[in-house]
XYZ file of C-alpha atoms in Angstrom:
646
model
C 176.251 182.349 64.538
C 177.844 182.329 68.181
C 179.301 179.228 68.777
C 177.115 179.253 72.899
C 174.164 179.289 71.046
C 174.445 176.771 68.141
C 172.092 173.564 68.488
C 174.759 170.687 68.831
C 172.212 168.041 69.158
C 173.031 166.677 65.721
C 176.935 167.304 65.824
C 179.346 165.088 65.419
C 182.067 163.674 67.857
C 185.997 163.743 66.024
C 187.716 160.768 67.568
C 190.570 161.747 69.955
C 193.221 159.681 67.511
C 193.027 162.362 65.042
C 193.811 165.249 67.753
C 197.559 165.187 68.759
C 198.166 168.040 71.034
C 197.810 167.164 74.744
C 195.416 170.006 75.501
C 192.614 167.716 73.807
C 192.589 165.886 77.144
C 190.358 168.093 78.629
C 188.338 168.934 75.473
C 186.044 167.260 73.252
C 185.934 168.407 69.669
C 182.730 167.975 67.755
C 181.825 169.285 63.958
C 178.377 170.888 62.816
C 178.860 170.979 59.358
C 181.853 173.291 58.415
C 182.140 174.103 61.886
C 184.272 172.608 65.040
C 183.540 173.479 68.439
C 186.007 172.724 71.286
C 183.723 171.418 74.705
C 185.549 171.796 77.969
C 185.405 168.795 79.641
C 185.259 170.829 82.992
C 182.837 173.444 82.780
C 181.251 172.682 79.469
C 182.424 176.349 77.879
C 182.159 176.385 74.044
C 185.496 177.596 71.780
C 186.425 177.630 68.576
C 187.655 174.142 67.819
C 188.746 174.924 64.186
C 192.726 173.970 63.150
C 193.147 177.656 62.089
C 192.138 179.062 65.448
C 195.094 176.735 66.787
C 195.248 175.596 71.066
C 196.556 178.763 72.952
C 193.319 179.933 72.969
C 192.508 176.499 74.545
C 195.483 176.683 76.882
C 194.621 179.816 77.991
C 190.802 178.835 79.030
C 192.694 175.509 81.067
C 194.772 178.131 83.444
C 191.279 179.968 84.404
C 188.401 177.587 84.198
C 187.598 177.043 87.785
C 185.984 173.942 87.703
C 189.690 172.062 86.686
C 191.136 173.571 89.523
C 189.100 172.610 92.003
C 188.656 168.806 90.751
C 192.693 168.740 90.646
C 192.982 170.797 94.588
C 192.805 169.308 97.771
C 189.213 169.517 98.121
C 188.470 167.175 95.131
C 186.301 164.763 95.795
C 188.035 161.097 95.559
C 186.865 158.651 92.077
C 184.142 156.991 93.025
C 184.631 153.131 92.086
C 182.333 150.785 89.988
C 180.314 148.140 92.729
C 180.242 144.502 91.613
C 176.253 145.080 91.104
C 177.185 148.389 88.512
C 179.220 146.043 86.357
C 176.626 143.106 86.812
C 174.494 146.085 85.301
C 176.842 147.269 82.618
C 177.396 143.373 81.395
C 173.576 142.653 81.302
C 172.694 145.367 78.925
C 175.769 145.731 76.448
C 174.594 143.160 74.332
C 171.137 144.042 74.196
C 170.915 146.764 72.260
C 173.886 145.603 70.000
C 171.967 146.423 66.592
C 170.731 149.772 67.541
C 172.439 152.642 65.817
C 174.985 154.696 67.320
C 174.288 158.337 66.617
C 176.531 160.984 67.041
C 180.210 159.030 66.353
C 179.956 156.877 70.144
C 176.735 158.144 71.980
C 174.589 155.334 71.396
C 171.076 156.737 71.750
C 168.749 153.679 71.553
C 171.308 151.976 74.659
C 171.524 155.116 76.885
C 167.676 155.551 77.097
C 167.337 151.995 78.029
C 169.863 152.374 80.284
C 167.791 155.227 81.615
C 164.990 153.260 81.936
C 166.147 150.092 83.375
C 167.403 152.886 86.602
C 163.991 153.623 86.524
C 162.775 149.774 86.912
C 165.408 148.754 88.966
C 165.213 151.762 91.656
C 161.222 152.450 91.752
C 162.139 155.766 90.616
C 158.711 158.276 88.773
C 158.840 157.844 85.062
C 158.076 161.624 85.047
C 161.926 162.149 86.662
C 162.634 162.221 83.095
C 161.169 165.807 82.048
C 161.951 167.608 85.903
C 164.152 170.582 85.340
C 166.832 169.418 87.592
C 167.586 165.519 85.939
C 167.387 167.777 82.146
C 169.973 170.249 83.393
C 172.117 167.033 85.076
C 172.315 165.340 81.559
C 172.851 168.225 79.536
C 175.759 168.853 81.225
C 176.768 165.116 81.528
C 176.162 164.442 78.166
C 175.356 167.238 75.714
C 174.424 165.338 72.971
C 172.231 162.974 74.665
C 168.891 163.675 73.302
C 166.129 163.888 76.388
C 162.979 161.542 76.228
C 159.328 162.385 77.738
C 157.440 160.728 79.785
C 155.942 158.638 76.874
C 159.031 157.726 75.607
C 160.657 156.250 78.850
C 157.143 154.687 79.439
C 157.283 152.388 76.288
C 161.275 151.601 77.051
C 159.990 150.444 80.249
C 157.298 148.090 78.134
C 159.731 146.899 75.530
C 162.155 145.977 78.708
C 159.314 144.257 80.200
C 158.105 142.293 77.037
C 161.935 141.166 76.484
C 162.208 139.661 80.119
C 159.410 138.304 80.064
C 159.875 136.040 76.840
C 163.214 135.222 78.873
C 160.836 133.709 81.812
C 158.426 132.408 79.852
C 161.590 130.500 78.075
C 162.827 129.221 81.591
C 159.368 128.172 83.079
C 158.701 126.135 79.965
C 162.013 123.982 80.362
C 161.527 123.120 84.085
C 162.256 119.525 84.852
C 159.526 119.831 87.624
C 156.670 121.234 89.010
C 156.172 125.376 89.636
C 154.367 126.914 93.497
C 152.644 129.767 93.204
C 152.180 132.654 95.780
C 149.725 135.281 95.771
C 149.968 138.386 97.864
C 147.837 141.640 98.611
C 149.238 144.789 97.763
C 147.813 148.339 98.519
C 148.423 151.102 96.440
C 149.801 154.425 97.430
C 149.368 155.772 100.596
C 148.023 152.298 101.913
C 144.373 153.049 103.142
C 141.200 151.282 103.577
C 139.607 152.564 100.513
C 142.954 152.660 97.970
C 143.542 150.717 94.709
C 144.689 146.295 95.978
C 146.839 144.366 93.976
C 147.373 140.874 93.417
C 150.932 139.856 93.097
C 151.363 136.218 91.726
C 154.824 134.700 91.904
C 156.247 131.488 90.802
C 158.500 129.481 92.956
C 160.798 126.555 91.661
C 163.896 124.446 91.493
C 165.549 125.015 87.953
C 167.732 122.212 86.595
C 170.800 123.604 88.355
C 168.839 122.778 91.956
C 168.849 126.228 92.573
C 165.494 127.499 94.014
C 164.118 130.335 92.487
C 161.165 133.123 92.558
C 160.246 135.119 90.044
C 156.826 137.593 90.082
C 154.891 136.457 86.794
C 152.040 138.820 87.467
C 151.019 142.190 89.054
C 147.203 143.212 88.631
C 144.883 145.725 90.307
C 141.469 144.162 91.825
C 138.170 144.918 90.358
C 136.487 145.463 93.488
C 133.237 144.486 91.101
C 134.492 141.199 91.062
C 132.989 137.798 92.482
C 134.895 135.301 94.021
C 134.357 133.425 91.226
C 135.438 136.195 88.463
C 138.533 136.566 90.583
C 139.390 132.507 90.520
C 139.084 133.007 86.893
C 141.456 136.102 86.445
C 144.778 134.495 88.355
C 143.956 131.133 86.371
C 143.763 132.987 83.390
C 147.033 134.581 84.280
C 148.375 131.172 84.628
C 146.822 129.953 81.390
C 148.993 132.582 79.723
C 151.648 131.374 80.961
C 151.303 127.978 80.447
C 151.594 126.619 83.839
C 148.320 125.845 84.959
C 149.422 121.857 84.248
C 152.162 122.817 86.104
C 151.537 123.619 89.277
C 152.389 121.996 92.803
C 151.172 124.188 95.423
C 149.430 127.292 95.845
C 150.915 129.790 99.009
C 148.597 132.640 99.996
C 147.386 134.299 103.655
C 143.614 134.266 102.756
C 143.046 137.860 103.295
C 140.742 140.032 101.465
C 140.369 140.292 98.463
C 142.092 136.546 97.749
C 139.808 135.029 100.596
C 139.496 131.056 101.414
C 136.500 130.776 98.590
C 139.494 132.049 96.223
C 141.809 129.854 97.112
C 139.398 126.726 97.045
C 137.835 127.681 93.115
C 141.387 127.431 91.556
C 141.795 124.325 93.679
C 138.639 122.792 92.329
C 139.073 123.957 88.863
C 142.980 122.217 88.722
C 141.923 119.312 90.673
C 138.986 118.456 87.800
C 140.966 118.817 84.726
C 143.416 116.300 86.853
C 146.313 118.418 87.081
C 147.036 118.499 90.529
C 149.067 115.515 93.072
C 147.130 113.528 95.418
C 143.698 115.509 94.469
C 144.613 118.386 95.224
C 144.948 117.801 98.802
C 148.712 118.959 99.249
C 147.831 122.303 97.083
C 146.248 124.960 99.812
C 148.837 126.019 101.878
C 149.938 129.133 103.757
C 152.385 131.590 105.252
C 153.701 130.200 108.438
C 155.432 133.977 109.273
C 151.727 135.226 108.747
C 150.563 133.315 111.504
C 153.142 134.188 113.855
C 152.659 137.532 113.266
C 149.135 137.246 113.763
C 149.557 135.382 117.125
C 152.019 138.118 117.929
C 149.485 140.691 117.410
C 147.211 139.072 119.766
C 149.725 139.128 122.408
C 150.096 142.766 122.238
C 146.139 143.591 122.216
C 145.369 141.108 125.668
C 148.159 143.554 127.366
C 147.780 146.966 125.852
C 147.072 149.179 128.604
C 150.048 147.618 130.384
C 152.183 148.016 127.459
C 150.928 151.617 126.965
C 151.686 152.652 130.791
C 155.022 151.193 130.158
C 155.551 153.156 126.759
C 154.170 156.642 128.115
C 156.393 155.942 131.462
C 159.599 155.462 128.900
C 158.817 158.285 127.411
C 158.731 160.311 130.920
C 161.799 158.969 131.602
C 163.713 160.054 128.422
C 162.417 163.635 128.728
C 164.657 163.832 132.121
C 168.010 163.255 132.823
C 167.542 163.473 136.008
C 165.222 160.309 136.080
C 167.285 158.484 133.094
C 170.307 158.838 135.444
C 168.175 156.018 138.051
C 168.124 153.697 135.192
C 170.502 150.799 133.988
C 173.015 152.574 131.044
C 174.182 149.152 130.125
C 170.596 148.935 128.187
C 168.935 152.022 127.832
C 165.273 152.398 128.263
C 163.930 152.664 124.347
C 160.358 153.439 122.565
C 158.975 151.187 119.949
C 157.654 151.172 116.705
C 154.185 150.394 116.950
C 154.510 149.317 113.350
C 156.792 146.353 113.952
C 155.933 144.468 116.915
C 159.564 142.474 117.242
C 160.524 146.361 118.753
C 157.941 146.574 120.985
C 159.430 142.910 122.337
C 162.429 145.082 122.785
C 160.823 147.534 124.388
C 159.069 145.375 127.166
C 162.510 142.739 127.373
C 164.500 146.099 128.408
C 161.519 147.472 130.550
C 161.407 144.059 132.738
C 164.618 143.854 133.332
C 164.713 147.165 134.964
C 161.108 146.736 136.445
C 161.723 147.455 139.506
C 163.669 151.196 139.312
C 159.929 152.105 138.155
C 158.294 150.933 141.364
C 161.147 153.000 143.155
C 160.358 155.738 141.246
C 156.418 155.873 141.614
C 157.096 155.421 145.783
C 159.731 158.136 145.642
C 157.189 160.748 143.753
C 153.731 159.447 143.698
C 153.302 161.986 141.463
C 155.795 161.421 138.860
C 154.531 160.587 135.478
C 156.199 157.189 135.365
C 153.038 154.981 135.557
C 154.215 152.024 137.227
C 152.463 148.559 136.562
C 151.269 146.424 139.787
C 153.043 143.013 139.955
C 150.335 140.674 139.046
C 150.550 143.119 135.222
C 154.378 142.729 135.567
C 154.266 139.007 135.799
C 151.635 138.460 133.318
C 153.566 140.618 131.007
C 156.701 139.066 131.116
C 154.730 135.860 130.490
C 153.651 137.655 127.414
C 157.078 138.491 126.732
C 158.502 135.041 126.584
C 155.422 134.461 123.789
C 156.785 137.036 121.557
C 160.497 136.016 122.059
C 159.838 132.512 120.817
C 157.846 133.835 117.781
C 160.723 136.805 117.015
C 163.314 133.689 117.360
C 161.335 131.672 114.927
C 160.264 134.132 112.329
C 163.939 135.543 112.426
C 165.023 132.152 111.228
C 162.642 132.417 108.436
C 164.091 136.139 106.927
C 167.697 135.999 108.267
C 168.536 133.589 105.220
C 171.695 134.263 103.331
C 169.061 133.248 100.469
C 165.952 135.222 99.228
C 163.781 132.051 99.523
C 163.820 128.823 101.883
C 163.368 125.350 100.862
C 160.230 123.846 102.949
C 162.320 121.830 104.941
C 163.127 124.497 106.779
C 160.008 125.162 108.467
C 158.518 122.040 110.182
C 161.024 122.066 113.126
C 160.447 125.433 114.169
C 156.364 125.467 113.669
C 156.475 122.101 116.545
C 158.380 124.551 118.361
C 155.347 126.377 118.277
C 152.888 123.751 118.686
C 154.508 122.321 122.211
C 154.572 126.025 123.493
C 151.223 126.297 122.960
C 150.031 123.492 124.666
C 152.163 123.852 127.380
C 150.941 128.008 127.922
C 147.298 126.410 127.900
C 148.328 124.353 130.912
C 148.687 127.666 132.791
C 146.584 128.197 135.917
C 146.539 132.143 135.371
C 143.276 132.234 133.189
C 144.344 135.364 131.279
C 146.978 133.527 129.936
C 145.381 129.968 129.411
C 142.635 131.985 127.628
C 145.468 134.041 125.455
C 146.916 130.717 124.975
C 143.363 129.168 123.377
C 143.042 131.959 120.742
C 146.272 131.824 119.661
C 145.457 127.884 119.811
C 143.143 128.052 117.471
C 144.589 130.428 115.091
C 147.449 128.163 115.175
C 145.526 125.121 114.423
C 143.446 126.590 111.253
C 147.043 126.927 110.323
C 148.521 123.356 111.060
C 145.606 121.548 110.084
C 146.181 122.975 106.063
C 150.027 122.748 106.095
C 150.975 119.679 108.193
C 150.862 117.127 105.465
C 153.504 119.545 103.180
C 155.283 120.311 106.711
C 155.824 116.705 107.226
C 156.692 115.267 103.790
C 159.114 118.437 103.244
C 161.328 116.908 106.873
C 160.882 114.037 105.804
C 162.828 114.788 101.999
C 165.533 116.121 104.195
C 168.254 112.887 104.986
C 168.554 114.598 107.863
C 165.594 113.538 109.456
C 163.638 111.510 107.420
C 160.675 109.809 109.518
C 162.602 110.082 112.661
C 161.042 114.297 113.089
C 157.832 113.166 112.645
C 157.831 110.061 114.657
C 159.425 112.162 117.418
C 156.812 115.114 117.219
C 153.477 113.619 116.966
C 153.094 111.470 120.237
C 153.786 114.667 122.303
C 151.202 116.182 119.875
C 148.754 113.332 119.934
C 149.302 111.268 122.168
C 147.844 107.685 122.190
C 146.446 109.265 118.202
C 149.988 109.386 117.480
C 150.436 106.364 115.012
C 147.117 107.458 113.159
C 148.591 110.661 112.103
C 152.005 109.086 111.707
C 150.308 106.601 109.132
C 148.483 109.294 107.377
C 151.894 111.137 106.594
C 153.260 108.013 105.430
C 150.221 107.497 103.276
C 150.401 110.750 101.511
C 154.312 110.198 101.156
C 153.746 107.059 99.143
C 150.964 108.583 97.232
C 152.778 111.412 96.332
C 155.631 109.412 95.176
C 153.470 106.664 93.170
C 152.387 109.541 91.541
C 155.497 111.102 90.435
C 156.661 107.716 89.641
C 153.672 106.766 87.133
C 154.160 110.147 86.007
C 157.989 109.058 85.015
C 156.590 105.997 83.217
C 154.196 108.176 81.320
C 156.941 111.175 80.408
C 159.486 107.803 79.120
C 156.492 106.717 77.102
C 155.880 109.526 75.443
C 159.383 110.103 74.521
C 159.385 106.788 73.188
C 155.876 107.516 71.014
C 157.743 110.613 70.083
C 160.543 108.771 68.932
C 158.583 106.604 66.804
C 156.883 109.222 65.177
C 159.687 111.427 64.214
C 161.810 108.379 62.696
C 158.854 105.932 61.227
C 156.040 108.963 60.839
C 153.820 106.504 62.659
C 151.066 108.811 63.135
C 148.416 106.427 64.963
C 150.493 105.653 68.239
C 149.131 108.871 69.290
C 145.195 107.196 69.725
C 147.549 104.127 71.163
C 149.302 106.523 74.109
C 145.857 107.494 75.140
C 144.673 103.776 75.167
C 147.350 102.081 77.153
C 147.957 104.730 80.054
C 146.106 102.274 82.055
C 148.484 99.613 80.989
C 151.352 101.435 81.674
C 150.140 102.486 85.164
C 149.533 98.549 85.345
C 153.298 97.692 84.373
C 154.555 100.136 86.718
C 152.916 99.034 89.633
C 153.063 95.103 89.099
C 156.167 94.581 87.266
C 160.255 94.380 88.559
C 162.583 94.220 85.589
C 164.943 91.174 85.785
C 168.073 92.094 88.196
C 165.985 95.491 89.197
C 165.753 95.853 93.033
C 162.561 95.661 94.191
C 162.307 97.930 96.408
C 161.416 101.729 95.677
C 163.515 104.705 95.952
C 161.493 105.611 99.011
C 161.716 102.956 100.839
C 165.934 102.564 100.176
C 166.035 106.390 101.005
C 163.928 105.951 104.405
C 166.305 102.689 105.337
C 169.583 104.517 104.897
C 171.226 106.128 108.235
C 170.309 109.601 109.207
C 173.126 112.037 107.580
C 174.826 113.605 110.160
C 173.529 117.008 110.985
C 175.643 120.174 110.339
C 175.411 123.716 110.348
C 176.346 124.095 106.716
C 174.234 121.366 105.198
C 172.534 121.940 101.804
C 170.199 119.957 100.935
C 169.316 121.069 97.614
C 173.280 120.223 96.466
C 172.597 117.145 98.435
C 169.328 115.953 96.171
C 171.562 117.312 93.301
C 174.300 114.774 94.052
C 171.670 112.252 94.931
C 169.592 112.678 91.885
C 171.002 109.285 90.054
C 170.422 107.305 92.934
C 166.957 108.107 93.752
C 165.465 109.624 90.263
C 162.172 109.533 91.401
C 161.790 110.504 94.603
C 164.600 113.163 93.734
C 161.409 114.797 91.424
C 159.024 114.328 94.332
C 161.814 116.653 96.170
C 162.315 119.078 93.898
C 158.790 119.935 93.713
C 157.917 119.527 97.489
C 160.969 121.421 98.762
C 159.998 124.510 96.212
C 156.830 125.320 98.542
C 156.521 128.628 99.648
C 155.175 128.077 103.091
C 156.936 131.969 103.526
C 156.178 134.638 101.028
C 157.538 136.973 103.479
C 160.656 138.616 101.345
C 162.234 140.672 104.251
C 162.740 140.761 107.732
C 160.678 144.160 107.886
C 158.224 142.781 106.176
C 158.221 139.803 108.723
C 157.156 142.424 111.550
C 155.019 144.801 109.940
C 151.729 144.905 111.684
C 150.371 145.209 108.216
C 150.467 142.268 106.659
C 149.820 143.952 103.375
C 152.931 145.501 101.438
C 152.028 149.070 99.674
C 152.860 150.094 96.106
C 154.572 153.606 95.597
C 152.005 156.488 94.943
C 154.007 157.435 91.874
C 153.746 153.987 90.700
C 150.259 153.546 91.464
C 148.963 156.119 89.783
C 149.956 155.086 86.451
C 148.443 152.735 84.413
C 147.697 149.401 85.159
C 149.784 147.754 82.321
C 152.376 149.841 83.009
C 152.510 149.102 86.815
C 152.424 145.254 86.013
C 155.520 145.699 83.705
C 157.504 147.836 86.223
C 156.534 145.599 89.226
C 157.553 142.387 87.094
C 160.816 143.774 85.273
C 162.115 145.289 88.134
C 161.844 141.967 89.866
C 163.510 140.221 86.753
C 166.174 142.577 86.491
C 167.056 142.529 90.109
C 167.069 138.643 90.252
C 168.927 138.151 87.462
C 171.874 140.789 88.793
C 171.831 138.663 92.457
C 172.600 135.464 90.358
C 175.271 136.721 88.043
């Protein structure tokens, strides 16, 4: 048989201490029975390998293979080195597949296809990249005696990968010391149109027992368009049912756009608050994106000036097909087009445009016929009044998604929204009608908004030692006026509430341990009927009763008496509960759960400005099926989390 074409799939690799001459440094030796074939390292050229044939013959190939010469010239290309993220990679799967097999004397098969496929989860790359000519040809030369998979095979890698992280999750959700906040978001599928596959993407969002805040996507499932609002409420709390967190839950973050509309949202709401699962009935569940409503206030912006905006647009775009005209313009800040998918560039755009407004009047009265479209000043003014609108919302929502960290803790958000709230009454004051009417519709989006989150807004500033009361107190008269103290009461209300709740809830966890206790060591089985019996009580005890030497006063109330801490640029205030924790153990619990709220579930700053608010699937993803897509959408969001952490 010629040694080229012999099958060396099932050969054999002789380890490198056994070969002593030097020239084995640029061949591997591998046996097929009776017979050794030497592999150039370089250019993958098959020799006799045998001890009789001896090296020269190997020597000889070394001094003409072209391939070593040109990786030891000049023109070789320089080692490429291993990222921090490639050896986060390389130490997360060497122990997983530690009782596979290893075929072929070192080539482990069983750890180099999941290798393969964890790429393939962790990049978004087609399953079907495993059978195109090109990637075959690529690891054949590689690796020669790596066997290649199919489609099918890669597909059910991908599925065991997924079913392994996911016990891993399931493991962490069930040991949380608090409670978990869900998001749900829309996704299309490929290609992104009207009549394409949605998604629902649920994702969990909490504060482990390290205080670090985490998110992690626990679900990814294609809409039956067939289905009721009702059938749908019953499909995401079935999802959490399997999961065992529907007696978990805090809060519940979505936009309330088709297909998870308001009637959605309220179901699960109803369904939680009658089996009793949810704080202060349910009342501080329903919340939303705050970046969802900027963007949607931002959109409106755009659409009361669009003809102006598209004069301006079409004249930039005259101007950049001269350089004759360009030449009349500033250089320090060149004229520029937008992308009329992200509207923070079309801000750009019209910032740039303004400041150089009036080179474009010069123009149109130097050349009437020009095609730079020149707007009159009462558009001008009006549109720089626009302008300032969209510069406040790209400052805010930029605070949102320029994070060193993935999420936000809540406390983050109710400075910036009253930002928000005193522009907008302030732009209704204005005598131009066009832009006290602009001002009333963003008004009232805002407002649908503030009315559901306020209460979570509040009681989040309030958790931070920053502020405490003081934010609030501060805020509301300039929102309310002489209504002020009403609203300020009704925050204070649901701050007690919430932490009664969580503080009967402590009493309750310490009495069960206790029942627990007693049945394990005195097999006491009836204190079970006598738990059920005396929760009353113990509510009772809690709420009447100071132990001897036991300040009476609550954790909330010391907390709110304490100074202000002093505000700094570097403050974290999770490491701040953290150290905190034994001196306020309850309210410390209210704050891990309340500061976990996802009032963003915006993950990037492009997503932030997408006039979409809807983020698209790939088409090669989409297409496959929809167990499949759930397990690649949720591993490759396990895998990548994990590798950010470690």
């Amino acid at each position: 048989m010629i040694i080229n074409e012999m099958d060396l799939s099932d050969a054999v690799i002789v380890k490198s201490s056994k070969l002593k001459s030097a020239v084995w440094n640029d061949f591997d030796k591998v046996r097929k029975g009776e017979i050794h074939v030497a592999i150039c390292r370089h250019c993958k050229k098959r020799l006799s390998g045998s001890s009789a044939s001896g090296t020269s013959h190997l020597r000889n190939h070394l001094i003409r293979c072209k391939r070593r010469a040109s990786c030891n010239g000049v023109g070789a290309a320089k080692r490429v080195e291993t990222t921090p993220l490639e050896l986060a990679i390389v130490d997360q799967t060497k122990h997983e597949h530690s009782d596979a097999s290893v075929i072929n004397s070192g080539l482990d098969q069983r750890r180099s296809r999941f290798d393969l496929a964890r790429m393939i989860i962790l990049h978004g790359y087609p399953l079907t990249m495993v059978e195109d000519v090109g990637f075959r040809v690529f690891l054949r030369n590689l690796q020669p005696l790596f066997e290649p998979v199919v489609f099918e095979r890669v597909e059910s890698d991908c599925m065991e990968i997924y079913a392994k992280e996911k016990h891993k999750i399931f493991e962490d959700l069930d040991k949380l010391p608090g409670k978990i906040s869900i998001s749900v978001d829309v996704w299309n599928g490929g290609g992104g149109s009207d009549d394409s596959d949605e998604f629902l993407c649920l994702s969990a969002h909490y504060i482990d027992e390290t205080w670090e805040l985490r998110k992690r996507v626990l679900n990814f499932f294609m809409v039956d368009p067939s289905h009721t609002d009702v059938m749908l409420a019953e499909v995401v709390i079935t999802c959490l049912m399997e999961w065992d967190i529907d007696r978990k839950l805090f809060s519940m973050a979505s936009n309330r756009t088709p297909p998870f509309g308001e009637n959605v949202a309220n179901k699960i709401r109803d369904r939680l608050s009658q089996n009793k699962f949810l704080y202060c009935n349910g009342q501080l569940f329903d919340v939303s994106c705050g970046v969802y409503v900027i963007n949607q206030m931002a959109q409106e912006s755009l659409q009361s000036c669009f003809e102006t905006i598209n004069k301006i647009r079409e004249s930039i775009r005259c101007v950049k097909s001269s350089e004759f005209i360009q030449e009349s313009f500033d250089e320090r800040r060149d004229l520029c087009i937008d992308d009329s998918a992200r509207w923070d560039t079309t801000c750009t755009m019209l910032e740039i445009a303004l400041e150089q407004k009036n080179v474009f009047s010069l123009m149109k009265q130097r050349d009437p016929d020009s095609c730079v479209s020149c707007p009159s000043d009462l558009e001008w003014e009006r549109l720089e009044t626009v302008v300032g609108f969209l510069r406040v919302f790209v400052q805010v929502t930029n605070t949102f998604t320029k994070s060193s960290n993935s999420c936000l803790t809540a406390n983050i958000y109710f400075p910036e929204i009253c930002d928000i709230h005193l522009r907008l009454i302030e732009w209704n004051k204005s005598p131009d009608g066009f832009i006290s009417s602009l001002a009333v519709t963003m008004r009232k989006r805002f407002d649908e908004f503030w009315n559901r989150n306020h209460r979570v807004l509040a009681i989040a500033t309030i958790l931070d030692p920053r502020f405490k009361m003081k934010l609030v107190e501060y805020y509301y008269p300039l929102f309310y006026d002489s209504s002020a103290s009403e609203f300020i009461e009704d925050i204070s209300e649901y701050t007690r509430a919430l932490y009664n709740e969580h503080s009967v809830g402590s009493l309750l966890a310490s009495s069960d341990q206790a029942l627990d206790w007693q049945e394990n060591h005195h097999h006491h089985h009836h204190h079970h009927q006598h738990e059920d019996r005396l929760r009353e009580f113990d509510k009772y005890i809690n709420e009447t009763t100071t132990s001897p030497g036991q300040d009476s006063k609550s954790d909330l109330e010391k907390y709110l008496e304490e100074p202000l801490f002093p505000r700094n640029s570097d403050f974290d205030i999770l490491n701040w509960w953290k150290v905190h924790t034994p001196k306020y153990p309850i309210l410390s619990m209210v704050a891990r759960n309340v500061l976990a709220v996802p009032m963003s579930n915006v993950s990037s700053e492009e997503d932030a400005f997408e006039s979409s608010p809807k983020r698209r699937i790939s088409d090669t993803w989409c297409s496959l099926r929809p167990s499949t897509v759930q397990a690649l959408m949720c591993a490759q969001d396990w895998i990548r989390s994990e590798l950010e952490s470690s």
